[in-house]
PDB file of C-alpha atoms in Angstrom:
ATOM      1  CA  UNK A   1    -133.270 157.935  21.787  1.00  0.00           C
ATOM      2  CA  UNK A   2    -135.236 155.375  21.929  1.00  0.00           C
ATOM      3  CA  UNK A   3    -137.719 154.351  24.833  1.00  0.00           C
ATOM      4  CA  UNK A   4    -139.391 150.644  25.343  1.00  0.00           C
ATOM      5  CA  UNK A   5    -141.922 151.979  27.742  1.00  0.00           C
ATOM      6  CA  UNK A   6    -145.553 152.518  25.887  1.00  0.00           C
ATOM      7  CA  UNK A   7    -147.819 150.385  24.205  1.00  0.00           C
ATOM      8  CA  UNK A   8    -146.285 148.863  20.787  1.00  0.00           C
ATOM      9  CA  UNK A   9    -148.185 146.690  17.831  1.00  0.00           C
ATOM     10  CA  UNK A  10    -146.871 144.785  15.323  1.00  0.00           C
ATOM     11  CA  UNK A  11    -147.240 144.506  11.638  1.00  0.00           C
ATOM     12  CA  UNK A  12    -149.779 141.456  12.778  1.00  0.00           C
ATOM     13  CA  UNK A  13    -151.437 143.631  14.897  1.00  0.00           C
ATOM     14  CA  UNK A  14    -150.183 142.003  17.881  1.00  0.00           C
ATOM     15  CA  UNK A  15    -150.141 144.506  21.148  1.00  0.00           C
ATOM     16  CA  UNK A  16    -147.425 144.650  23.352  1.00  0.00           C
ATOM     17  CA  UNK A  17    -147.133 147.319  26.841  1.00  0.00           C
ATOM     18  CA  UNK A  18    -144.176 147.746  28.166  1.00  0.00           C
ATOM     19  CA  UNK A  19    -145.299 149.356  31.831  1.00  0.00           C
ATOM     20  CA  UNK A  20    -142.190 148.871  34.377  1.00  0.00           C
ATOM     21  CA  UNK A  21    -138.692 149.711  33.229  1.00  0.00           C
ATOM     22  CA  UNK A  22    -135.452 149.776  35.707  1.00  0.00           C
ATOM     23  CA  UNK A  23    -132.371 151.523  35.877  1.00  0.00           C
ATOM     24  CA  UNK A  24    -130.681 148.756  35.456  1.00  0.00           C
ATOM     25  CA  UNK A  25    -132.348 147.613  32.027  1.00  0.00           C
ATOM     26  CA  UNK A  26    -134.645 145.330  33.175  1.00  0.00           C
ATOM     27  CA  UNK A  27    -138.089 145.415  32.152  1.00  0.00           C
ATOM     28  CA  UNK A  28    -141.811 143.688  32.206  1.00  0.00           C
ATOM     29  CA  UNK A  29    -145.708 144.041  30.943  1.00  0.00           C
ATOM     30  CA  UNK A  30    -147.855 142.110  28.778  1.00  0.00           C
ATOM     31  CA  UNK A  31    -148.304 140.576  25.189  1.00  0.00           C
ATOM     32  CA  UNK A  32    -151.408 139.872  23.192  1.00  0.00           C
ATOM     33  CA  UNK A  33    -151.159 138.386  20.520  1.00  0.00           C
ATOM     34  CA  UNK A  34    -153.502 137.942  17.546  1.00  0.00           C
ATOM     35  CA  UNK A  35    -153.373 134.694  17.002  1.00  0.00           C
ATOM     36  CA  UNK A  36    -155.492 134.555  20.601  1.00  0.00           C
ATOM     37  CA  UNK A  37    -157.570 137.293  19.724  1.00  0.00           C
ATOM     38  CA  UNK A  38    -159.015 134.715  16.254  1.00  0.00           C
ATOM     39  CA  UNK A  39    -158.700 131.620  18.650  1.00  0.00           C
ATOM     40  CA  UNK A  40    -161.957 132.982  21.056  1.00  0.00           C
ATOM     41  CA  UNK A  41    -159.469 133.591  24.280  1.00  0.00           C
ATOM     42  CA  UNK A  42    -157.805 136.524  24.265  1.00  0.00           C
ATOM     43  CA  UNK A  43    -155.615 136.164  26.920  1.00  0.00           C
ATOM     44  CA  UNK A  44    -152.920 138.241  28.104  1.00  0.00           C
ATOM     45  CA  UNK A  45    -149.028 137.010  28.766  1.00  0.00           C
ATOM     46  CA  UNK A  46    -146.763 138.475  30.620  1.00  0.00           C
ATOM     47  CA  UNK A  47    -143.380 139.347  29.519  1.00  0.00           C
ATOM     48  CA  UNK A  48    -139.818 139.864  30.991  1.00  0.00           C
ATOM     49  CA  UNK A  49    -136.728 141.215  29.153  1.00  0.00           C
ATOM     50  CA  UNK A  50    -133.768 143.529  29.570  1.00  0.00           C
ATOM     51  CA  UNK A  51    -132.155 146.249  27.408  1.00  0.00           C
ATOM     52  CA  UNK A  52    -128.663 147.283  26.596  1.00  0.00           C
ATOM     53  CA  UNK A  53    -127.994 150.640  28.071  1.00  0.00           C
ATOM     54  CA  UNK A  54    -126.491 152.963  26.006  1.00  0.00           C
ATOM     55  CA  UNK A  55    -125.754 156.514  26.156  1.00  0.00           C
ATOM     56  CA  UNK A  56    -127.250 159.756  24.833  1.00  0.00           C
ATOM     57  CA  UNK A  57    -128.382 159.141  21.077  1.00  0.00           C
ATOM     58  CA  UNK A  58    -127.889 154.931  21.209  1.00  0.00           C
ATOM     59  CA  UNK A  59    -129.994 152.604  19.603  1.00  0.00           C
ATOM     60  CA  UNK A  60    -131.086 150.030  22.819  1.00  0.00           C
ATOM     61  CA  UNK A  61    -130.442 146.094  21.889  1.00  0.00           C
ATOM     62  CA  UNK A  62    -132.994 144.084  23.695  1.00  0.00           C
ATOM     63  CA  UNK A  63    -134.695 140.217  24.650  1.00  0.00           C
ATOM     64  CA  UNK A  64    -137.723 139.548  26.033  1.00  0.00           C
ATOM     65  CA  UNK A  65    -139.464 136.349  26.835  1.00  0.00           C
ATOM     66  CA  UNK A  66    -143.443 135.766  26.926  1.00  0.00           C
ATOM     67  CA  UNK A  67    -144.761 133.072  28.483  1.00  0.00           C
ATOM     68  CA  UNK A  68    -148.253 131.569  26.900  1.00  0.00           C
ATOM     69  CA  UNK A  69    -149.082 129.625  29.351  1.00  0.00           C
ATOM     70  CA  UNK A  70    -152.843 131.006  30.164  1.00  0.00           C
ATOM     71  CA  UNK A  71    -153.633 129.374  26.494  1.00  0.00           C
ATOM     72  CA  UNK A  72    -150.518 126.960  24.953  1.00  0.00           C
ATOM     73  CA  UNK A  73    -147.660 125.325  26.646  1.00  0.00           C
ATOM     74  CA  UNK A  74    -145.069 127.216  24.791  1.00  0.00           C
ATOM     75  CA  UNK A  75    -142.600 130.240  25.604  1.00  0.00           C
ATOM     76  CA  UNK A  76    -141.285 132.672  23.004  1.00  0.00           C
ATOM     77  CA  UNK A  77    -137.674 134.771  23.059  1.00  0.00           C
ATOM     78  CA  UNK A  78    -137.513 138.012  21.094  1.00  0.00           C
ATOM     79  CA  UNK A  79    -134.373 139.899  20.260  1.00  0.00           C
ATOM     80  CA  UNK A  80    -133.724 143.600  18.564  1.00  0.00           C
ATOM     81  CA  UNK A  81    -132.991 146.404  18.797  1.00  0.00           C
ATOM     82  CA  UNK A  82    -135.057 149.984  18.697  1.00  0.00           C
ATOM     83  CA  UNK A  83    -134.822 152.732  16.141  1.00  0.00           C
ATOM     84  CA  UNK A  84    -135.829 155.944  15.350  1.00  0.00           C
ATOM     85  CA  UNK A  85    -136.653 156.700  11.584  1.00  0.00           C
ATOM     86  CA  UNK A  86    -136.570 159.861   9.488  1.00  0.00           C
ATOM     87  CA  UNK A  87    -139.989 160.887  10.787  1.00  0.00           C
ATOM     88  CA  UNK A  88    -138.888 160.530  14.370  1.00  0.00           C
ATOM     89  CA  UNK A  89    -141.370 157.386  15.022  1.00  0.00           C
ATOM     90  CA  UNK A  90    -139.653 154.696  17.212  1.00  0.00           C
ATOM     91  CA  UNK A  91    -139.561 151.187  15.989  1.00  0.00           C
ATOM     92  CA  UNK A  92    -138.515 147.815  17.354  1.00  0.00           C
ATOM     93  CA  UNK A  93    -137.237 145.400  14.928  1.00  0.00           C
ATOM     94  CA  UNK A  94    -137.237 141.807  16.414  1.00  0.00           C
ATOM     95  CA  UNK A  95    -136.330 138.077  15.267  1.00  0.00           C
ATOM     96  CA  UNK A  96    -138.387 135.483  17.814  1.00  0.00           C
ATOM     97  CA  UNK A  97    -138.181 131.675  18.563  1.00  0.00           C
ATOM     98  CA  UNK A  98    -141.354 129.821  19.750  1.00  0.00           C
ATOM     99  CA  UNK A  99    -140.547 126.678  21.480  1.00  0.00           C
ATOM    100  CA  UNK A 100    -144.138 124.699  21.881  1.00  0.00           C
ATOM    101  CA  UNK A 101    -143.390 121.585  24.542  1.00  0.00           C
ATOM    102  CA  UNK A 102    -142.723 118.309  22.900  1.00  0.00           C
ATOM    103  CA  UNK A 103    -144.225 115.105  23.935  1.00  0.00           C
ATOM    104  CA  UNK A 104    -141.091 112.857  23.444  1.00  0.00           C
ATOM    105  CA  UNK A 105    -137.247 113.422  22.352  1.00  0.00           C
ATOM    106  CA  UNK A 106    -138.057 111.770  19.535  1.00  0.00           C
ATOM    107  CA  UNK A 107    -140.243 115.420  18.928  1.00  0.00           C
ATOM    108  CA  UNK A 108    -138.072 117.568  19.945  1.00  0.00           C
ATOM    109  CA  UNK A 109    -136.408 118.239  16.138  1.00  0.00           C
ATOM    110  CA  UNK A 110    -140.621 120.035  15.248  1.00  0.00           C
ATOM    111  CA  UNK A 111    -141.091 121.563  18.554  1.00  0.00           C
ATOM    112  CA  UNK A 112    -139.450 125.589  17.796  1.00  0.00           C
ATOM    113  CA  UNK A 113    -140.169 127.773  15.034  1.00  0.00           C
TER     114      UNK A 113
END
């Protein structure tokens, strides 16, 4: 079964810790990105999510949020879900949606990726 706690990176070498799990699913810790690490401010955002509890032997859905506040005015929501493989390593597969502020409505339609 799969566990979020522990420190995780990403095919873009992205680090994320997840350091205070729940019983009831919900979780926090902290993101770093890359992209801060090759912009000169490596900051560090906090995250929040929750995960689907499952029994013995599931394969946990989850969403988590960051917040980049400390270096862009934007906010990012990942969902996925975590696997085991073959080998027994635990992966999280994820799909995201950055939403960067917009400065008018007229904006809006550019402002999430």
């Amino acid at each position: 079964q799969c566990q979020l706690n522990g420190l995780w990176r990403n095919d873009q070498d992205s680090l994320m810790e997840i350091s205070v799990s729940r019983d009831n699913g919900d979780f926090q810790g902290q993101y770093l990105t890359r992209v801060t690490l090759s912009g000169g401010c490596a900051q560090i955002s906090p995250l929040k999510g929750t995960q689907q509890q499952l029994g013995e032997g599931g394969w946990p859905t989850f969403a988590f949020t960051v917040r980049w506040d400390r270096f862009s005015n934007a906010t990012t929501a990942f969902v996925g879900q975590c696997f085991v493989d073959a080998d027994g390593k635990e992966m999280l597969t994820t799909t995201w949606l950055l939403r960067e502020a917009a400065g008018s409505l007229e904006q809006d339609w550019k402002a999430t990726r």
